[in-house]
Tab-separated table of C-alpha atoms and ligand atoms in Angstrom:
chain	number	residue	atom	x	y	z
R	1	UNK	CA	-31.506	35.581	10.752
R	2	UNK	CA	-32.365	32.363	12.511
R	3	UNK	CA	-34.219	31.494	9.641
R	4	UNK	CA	-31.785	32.306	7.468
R	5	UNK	CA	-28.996	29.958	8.878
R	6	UNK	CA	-31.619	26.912	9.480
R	7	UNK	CA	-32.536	27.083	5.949
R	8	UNK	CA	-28.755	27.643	5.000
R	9	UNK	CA	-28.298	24.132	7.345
R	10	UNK	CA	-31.145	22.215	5.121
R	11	UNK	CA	-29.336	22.915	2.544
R	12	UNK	CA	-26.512	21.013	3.582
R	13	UNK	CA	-28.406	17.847	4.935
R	14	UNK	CA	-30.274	17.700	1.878
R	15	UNK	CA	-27.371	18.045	-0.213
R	16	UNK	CA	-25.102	15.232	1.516
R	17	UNK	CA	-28.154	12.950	1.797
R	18	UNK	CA	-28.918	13.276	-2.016
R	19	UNK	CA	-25.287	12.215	-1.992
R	20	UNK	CA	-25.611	9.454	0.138
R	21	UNK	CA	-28.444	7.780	-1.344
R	22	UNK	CA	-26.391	8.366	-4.711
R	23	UNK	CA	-23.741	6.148	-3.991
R	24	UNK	CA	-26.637	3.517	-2.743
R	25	UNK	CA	-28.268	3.562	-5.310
R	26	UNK	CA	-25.463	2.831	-7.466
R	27	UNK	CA	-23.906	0.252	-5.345
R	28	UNK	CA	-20.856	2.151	-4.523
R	29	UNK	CA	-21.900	3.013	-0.500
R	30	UNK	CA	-18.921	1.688	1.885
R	31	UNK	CA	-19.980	0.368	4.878
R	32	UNK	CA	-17.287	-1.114	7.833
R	33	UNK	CA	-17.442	-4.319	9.258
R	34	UNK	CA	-16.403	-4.856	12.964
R	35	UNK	CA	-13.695	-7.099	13.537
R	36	UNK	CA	-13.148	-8.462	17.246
R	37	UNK	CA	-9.561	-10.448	16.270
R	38	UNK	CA	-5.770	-9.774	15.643
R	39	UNK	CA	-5.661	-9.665	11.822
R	40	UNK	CA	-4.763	-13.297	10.694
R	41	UNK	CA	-5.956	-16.493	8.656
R	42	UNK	CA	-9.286	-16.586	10.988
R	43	UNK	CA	-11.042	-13.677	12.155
R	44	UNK	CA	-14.057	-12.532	13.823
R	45	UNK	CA	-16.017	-9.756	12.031
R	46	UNK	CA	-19.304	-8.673	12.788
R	47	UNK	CA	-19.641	-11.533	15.654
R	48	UNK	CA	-19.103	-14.476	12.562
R	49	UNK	CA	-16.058	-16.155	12.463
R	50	UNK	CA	-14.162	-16.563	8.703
R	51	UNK	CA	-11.268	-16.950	7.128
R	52	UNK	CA	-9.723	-13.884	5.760
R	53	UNK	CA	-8.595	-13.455	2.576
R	54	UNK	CA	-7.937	-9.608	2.476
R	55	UNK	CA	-5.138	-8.269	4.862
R	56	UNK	CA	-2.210	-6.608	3.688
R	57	UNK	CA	-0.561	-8.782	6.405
R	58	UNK	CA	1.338	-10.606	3.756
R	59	UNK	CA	3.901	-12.561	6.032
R	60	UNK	CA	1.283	-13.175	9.167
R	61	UNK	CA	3.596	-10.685	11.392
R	62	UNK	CA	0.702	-8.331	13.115
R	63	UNK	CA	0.221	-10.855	15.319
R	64	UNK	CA	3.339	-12.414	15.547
R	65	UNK	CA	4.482	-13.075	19.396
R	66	UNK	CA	7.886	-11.728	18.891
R	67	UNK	CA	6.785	-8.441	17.673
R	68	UNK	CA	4.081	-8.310	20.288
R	69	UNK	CA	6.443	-8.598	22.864
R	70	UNK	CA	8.890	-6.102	21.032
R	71	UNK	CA	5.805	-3.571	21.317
R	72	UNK	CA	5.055	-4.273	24.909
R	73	UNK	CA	8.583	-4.086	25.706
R	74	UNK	CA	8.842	-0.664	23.978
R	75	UNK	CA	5.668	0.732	25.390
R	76	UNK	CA	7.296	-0.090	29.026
R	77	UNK	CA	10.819	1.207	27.787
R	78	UNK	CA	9.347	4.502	26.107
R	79	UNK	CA	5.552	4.923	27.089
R	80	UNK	CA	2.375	5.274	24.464
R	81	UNK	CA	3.606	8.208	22.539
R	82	UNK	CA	6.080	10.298	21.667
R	83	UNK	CA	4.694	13.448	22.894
R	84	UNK	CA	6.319	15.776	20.262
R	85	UNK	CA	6.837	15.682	16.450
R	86	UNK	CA	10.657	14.440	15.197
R	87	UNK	CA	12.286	18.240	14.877
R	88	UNK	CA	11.070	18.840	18.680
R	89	UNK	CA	11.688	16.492	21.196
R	90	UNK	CA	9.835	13.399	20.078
R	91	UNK	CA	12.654	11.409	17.809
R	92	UNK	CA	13.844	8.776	19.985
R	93	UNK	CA	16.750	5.984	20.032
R	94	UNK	CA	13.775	3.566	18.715
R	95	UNK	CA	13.222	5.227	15.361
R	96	UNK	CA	16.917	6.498	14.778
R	97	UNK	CA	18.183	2.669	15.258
R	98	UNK	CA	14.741	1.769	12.952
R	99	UNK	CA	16.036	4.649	9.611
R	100	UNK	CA	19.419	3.024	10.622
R	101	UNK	CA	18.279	-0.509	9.558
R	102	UNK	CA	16.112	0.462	7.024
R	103	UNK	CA	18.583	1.997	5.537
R	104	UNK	CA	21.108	-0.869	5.477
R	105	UNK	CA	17.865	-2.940	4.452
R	106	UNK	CA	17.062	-1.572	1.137
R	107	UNK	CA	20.723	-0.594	0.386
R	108	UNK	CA	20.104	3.489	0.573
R	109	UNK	CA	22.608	5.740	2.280
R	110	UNK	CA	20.037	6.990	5.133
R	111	UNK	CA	15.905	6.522	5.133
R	112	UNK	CA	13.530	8.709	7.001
R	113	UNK	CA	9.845	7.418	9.180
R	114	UNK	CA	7.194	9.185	8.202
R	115	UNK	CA	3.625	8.529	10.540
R	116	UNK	CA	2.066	6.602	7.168
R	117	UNK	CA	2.459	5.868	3.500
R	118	UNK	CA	-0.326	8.595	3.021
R	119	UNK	CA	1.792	11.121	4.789
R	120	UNK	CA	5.200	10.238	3.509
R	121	UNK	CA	3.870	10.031	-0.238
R	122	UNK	CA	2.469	14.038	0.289
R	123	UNK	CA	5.316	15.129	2.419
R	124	UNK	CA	7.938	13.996	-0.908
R	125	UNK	CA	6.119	14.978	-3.612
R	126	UNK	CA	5.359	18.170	-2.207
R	127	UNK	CA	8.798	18.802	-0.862
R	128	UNK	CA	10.870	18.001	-4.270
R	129	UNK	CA	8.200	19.485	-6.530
R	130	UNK	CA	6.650	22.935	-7.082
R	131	UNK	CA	4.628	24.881	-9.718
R	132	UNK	CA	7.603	24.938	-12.303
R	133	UNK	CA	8.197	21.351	-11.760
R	134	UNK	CA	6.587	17.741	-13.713
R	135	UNK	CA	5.310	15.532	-11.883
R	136	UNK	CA	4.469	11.803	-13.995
R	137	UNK	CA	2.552	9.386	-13.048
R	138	UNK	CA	1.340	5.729	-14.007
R	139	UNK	CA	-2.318	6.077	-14.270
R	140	UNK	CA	-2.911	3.067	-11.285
R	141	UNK	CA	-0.692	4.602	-8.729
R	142	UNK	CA	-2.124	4.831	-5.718
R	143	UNK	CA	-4.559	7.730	-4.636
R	144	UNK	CA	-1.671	9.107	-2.369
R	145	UNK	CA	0.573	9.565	-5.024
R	146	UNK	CA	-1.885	11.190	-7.149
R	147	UNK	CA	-3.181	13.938	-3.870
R	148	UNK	CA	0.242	14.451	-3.461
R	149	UNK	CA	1.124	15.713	-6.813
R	150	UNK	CA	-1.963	17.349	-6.912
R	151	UNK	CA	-1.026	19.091	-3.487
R	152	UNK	CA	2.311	19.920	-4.925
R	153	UNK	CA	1.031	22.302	-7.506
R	154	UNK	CA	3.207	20.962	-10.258
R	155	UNK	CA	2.083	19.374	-13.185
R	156	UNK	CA	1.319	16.425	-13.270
R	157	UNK	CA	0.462	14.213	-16.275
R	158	UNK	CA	-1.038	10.582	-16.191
R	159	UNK	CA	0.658	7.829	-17.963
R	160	UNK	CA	-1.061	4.454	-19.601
R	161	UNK	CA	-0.843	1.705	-16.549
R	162	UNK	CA	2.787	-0.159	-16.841
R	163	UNK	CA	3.780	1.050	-20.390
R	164	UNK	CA	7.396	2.474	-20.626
R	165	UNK	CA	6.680	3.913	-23.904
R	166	UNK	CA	4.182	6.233	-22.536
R	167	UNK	CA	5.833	7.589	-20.279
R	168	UNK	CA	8.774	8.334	-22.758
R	169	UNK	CA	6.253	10.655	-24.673
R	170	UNK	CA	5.618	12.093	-21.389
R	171	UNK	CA	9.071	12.730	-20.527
R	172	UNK	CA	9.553	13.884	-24.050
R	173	UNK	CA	6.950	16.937	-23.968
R	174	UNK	CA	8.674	18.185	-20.659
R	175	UNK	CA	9.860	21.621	-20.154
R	176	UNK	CA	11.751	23.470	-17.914
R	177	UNK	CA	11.613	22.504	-14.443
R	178	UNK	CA	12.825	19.239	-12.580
R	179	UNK	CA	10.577	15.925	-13.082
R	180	UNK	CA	9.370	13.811	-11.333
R	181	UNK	CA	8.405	10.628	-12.371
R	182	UNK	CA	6.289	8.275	-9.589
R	183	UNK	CA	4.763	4.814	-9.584
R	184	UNK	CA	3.953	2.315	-7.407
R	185	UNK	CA	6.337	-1.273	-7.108
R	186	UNK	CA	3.593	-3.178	-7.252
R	187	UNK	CA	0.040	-2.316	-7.774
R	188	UNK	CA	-2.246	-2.384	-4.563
R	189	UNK	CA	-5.396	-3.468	-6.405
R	190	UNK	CA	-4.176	-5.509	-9.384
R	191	UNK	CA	-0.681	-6.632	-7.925
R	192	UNK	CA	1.259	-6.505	-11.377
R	193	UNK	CA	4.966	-4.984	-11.094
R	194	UNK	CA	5.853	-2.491	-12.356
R	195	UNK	CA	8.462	-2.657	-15.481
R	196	UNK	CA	11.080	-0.702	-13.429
R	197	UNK	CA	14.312	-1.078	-15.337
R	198	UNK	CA	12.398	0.325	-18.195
R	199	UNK	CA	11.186	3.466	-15.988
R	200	UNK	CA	14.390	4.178	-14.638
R	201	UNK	CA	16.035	3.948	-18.107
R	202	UNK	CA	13.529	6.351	-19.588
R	203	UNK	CA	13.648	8.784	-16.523
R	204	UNK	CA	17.733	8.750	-16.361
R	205	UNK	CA	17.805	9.439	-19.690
R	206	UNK	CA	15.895	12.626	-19.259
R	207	UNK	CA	17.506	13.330	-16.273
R	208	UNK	CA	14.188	12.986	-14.278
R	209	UNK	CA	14.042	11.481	-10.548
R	210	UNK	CA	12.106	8.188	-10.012
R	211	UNK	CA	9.903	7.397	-7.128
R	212	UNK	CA	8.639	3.871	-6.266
R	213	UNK	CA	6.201	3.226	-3.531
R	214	UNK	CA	6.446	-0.071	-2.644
R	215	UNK	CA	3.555	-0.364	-0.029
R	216	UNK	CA	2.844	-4.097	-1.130
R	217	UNK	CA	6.306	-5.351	-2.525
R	218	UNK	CA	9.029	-4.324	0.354
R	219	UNK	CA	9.512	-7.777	2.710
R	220	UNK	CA	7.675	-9.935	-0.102
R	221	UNK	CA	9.911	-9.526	-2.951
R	222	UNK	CA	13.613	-9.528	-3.424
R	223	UNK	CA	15.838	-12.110	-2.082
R	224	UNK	CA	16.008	-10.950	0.993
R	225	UNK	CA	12.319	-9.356	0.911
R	226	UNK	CA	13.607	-5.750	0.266
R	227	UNK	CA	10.854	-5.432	-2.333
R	228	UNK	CA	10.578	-4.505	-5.841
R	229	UNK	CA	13.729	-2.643	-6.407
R	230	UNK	CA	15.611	-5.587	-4.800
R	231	UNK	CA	13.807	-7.961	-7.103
R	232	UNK	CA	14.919	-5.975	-10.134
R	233	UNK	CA	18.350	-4.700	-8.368
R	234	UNK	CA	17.977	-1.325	-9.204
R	235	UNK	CA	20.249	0.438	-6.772
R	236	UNK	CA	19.679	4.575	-5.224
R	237	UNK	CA	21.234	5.958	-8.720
R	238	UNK	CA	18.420	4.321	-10.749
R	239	UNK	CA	15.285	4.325	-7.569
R	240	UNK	CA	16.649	7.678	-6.257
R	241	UNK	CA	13.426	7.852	-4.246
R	242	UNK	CA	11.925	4.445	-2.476
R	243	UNK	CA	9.172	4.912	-0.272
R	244	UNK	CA	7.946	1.885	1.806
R	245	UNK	CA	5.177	1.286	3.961
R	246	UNK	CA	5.350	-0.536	7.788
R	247	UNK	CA	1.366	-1.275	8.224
R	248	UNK	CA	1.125	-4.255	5.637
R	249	UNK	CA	4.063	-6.983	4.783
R	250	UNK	CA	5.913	-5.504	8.398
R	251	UNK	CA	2.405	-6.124	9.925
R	252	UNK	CA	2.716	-2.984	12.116
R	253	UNK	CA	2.635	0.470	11.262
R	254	UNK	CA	4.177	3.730	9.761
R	255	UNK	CA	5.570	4.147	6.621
R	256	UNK	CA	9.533	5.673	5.659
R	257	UNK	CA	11.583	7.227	2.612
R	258	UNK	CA	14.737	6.375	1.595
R	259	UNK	CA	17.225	7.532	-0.482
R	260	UNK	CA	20.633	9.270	-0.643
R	261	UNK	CA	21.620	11.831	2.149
R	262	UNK	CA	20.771	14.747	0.283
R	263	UNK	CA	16.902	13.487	-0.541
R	264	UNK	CA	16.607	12.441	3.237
R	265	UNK	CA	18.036	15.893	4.568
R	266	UNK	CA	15.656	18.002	2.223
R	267	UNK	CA	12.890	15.903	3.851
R	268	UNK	CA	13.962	17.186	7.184
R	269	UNK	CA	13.890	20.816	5.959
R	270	UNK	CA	10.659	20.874	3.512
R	271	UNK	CA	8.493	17.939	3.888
R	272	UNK	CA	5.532	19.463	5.856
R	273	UNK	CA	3.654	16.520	6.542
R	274	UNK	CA	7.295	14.997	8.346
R	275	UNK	CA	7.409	18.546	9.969
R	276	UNK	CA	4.194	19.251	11.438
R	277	UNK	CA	2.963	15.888	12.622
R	278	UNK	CA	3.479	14.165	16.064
R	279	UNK	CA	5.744	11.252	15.848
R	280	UNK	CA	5.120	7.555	15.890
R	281	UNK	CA	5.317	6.116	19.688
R	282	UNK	CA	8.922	4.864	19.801
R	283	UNK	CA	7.000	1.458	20.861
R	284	UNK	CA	5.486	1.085	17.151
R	285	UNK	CA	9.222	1.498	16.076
R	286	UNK	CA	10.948	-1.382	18.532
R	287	UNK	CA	7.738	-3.258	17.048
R	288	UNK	CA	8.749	-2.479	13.026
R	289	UNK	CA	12.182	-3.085	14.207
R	290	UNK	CA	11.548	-6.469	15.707
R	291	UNK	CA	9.862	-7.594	12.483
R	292	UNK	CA	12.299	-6.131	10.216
R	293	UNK	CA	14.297	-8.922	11.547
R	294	UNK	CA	11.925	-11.574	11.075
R	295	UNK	CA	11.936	-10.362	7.323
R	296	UNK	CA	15.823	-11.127	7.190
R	297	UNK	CA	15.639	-14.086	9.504
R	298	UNK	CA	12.863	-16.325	7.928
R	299	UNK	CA	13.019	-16.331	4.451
R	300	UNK	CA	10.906	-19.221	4.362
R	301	UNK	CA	7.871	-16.599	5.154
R	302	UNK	CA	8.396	-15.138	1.942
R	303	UNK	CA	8.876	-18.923	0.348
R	304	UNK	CA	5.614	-20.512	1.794
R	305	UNK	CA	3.492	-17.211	0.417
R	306	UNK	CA	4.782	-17.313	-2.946
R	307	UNK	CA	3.948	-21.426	-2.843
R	308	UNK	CA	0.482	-20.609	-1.932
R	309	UNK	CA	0.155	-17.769	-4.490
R	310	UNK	CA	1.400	-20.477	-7.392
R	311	UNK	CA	-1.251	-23.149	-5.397
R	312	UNK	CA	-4.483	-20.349	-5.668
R	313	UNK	CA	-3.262	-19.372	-9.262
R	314	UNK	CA	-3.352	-23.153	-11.221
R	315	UNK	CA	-6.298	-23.928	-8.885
R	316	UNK	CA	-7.940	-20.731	-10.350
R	317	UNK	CA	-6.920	-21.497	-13.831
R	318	UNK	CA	-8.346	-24.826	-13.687
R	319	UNK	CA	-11.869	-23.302	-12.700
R	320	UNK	CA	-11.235	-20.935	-15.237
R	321	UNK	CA	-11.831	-17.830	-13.023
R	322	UNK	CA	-11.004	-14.369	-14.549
R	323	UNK	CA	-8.178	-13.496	-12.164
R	324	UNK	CA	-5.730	-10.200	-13.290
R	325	UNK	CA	-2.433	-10.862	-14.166
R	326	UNK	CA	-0.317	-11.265	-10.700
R	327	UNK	CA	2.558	-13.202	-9.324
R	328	UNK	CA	2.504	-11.492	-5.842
R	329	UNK	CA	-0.162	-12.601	-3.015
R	330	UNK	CA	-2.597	-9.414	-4.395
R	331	UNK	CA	-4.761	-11.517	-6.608
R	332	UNK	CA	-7.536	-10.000	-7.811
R	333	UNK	CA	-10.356	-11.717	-9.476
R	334	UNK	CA	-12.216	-9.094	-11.760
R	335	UNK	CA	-15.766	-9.118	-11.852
R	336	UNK	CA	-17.177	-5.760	-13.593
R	337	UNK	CA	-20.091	-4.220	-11.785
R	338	UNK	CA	-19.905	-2.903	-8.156
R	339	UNK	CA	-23.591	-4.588	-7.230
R	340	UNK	CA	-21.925	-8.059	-8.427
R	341	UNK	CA	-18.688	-7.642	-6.553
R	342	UNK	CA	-20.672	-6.662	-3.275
R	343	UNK	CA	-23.021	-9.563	-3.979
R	344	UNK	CA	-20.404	-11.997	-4.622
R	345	UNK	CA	-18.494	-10.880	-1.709
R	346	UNK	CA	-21.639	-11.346	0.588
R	347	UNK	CA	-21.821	-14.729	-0.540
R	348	UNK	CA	-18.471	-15.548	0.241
R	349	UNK	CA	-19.057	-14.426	4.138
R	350	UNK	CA	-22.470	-16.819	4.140
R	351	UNK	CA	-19.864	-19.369	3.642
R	352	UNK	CA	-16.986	-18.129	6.245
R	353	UNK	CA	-14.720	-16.489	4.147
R	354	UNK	CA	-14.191	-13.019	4.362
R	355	UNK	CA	-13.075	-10.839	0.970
R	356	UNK	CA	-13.512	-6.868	0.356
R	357	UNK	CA	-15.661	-5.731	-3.284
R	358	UNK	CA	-13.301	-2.875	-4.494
R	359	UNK	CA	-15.530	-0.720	-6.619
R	360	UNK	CA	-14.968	3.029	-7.859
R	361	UNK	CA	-13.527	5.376	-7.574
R	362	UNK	CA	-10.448	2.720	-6.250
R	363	UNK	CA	-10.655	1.380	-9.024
R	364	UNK	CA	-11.690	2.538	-12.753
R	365	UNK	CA	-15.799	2.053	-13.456
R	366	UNK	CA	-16.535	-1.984	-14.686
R	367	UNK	CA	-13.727	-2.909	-13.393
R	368	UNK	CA	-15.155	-3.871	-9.702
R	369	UNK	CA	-13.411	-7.047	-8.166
R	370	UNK	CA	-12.646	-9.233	-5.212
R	371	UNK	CA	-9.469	-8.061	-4.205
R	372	UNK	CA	-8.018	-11.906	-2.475
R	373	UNK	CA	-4.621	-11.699	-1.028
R	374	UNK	CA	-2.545	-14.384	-0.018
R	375	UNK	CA	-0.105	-14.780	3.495
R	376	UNK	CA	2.681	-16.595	4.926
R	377	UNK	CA	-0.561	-17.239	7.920
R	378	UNK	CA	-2.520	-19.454	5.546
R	379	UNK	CA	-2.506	-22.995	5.458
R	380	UNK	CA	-2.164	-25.285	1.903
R	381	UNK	CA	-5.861	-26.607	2.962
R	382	UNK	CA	-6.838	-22.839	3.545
R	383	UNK	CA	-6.371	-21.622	-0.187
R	384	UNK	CA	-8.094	-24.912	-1.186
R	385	UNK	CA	-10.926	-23.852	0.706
R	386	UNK	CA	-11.267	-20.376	-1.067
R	387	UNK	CA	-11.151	-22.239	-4.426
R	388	UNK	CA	-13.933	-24.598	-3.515
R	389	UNK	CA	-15.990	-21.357	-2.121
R	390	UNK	CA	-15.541	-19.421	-5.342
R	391	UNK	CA	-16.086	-22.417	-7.291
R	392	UNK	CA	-19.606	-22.456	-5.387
R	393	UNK	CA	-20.459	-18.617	-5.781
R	394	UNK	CA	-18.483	-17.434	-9.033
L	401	PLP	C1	-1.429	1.437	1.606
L	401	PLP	C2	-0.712	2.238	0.598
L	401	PLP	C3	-0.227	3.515	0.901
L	401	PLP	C4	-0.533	4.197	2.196
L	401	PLP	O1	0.179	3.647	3.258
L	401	PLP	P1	-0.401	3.825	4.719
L	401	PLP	O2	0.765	3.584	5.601
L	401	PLP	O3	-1.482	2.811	4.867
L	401	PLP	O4	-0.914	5.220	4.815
L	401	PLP	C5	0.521	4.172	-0.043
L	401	PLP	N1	0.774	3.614	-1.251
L	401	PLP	C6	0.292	2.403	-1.582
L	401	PLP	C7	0.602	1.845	-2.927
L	401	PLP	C8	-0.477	1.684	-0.675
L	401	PLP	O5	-0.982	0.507	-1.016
């Protein structure tokens, strides 16, 4: 029997190793680097200080002083955590006053905090949809979106990336059953928008629901940094479900739904992963809600980014580098091949600056790139000394 179960074991090293060295071998083997800072323009990683081109921190808030103190405050006000999930005992004053100004934020009757996007993109899907129901999707979305309608059981069908068209001949070949149609605001590794109006138009017209994660638009876009939907002004009829994220533009963490009372009140009943999950500490909350109002208070955040992002682009376009398609501060510079990407991005840290190679399966085989993103942190001098690096190295 011993035998047995050691030779059973082998099997199992030797089959994740062959695995391993797989992904080595073809240059797709993800390996962490060790930061020692607070996430802004200039980091430490791995004991070598750079300049950091690849935080979602889009308005420099992680690290802000006024949500620091918001979070120290709160962790003296409420403790570290919340010691019980939001249906027990662990929804406090922090996060009901935090769904109340999210809520009045992005214009939606009420708005629910989920623990992370991850979470709150599973717990939705899988609450609203079931085996008889369509779930459609833009084939770029975001790998939570797609595990969610996956866990979800519905169908789900994959539409071409951004084209309103296709996902009319989706909606047309729909049966019975509610649908479902999800896509990201803007997309996390190629940070084009998505043609919302059109979306919505299609999905009203078929009387389907339309979900938007805006992870990388909310407190960048919009007038008032309420994100995609804001930019477009598509109000809760047309965006019934808007899911936004806390961790990258906010700068702190957790993620929340919104949407009209009924939507938000399901989620209390049926979304599992809202159910069955500890809540955030009530200190991460007085932090979100601290720079919430940042978002509203300092437009010029939102004003400086989108100056640097115009700065990076005609300095790109003058060294004729293949960047994507993008007006938001994800600006992704395509390169094909994972081994180049990872090469090219080695380079870059000889010379201090520090950018991620996003290969497969985040993104679709020979179509590996740097993934560069912009913040409200970074200096005019600061883009200009990414262009001169990729100038050297591309
Ligand atoms: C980051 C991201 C998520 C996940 O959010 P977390 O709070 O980090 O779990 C979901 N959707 C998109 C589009 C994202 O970029």
């Amino acid at each position: 029997m011993a035998d047995m179960g050691e030779a059973a074991g082998q099997g199992w090293s030797d089959s994740l190793a062959g695995t391993l060295q797989q992904l080595k071998r073809e240059g797709l083997y993800r390996a962490r680097r060790v930061v020692e800072t607070p996430p802004g323009r200039q980091v430490v990683v791995d004991g070598r200080e750079c300049l950091s081109f690849c935080s979602n921190d889009y308005l420099g808030l992680a690290n802000d002083p006024a949500v620091v103190a918001a979070f120290r405050k709160g962790a003296q006000r409420y403790g570290a955590g919340s010691g019980a999930s939001h249906l027990i005992s662990g929804h406090s004053v922090a996060h009901h006053a935090l769904e109340e100004e999210l809520a009045d934020f992005t214009g939606r009757e009420r708005a629910l905090l989920f623990s992370t996007g991850y979470m709150a993109n599973l717990g939705v899907i899988s609450a609203l949809c079931g085996r008889a129901d369509t779930v459609l999707e833009d084939r770029l979305n975001h790998a939570s979106l797609l595990d969610a309608a996956l866990l979800s059981r519905a169908r789900l069908r994959r539409y071409v990336h951004g084209d309103p068209a296709g996902l009319e001949r989706c909606l047309d070949g729909t049966g019975e059953g509610r649908v479902l149609v999800a896509s990201d605001g803007v997309f996390s590794m190629d940070g084009d928008l998505a043609p919302l109006p059109e979306l919505a138009a299609a999905a009203e017209r078929h009387g389907a629901w339309l979900m938007v994660d805006d992870a990388h638009g909310l407190g960048v876009l919009g007038a008032t940094g309420a994100g995609t939907v804001e930019h477009f002004n598509l109000d809760q009829q047309q965006v019934p479900v808007l899911m936004g994220t806390l961790g990258k533009a906010f700068g702190v963490f957790g993620a929340f739904v919104a949407g009209s009372e009924l939507l938000i009140e399901t989620l209390i009943q049926r979304a599992r992963s809202y159910i069955y999950t500890t809540a955030l500490p009530p200190a991460v909350a007085e932090a979100a809600r601290a720079s919430l109002g940042l978002i509203r208070e300092q437009p010029w955040r939102r004003r400086h980014l989108h100056a640097l992002v115009r700065r990076f682009r005609s300095g790109a376009d003058q060294l004729d580098l293949p960047l994507l398609a993008s007006e938001t501060p994800v600006q992704p510079l395509l390169v094909g091949e994972p081994e180049r990407a990872e090469r090219l991005s080695r380079k870059l840290l000889e010379r201090g600056i520090l950018i991620g190679a996003i290969r497969p399966p985040t993104v679709p085989a020979g179509s590996s790139r740097l993934r560069i993103t912009l913040s409200a942190a970074h200096t005019e001098s600061d883009v200009d000394r990414l262009l001169t690096a990729l100038e050297e190295v591309v």
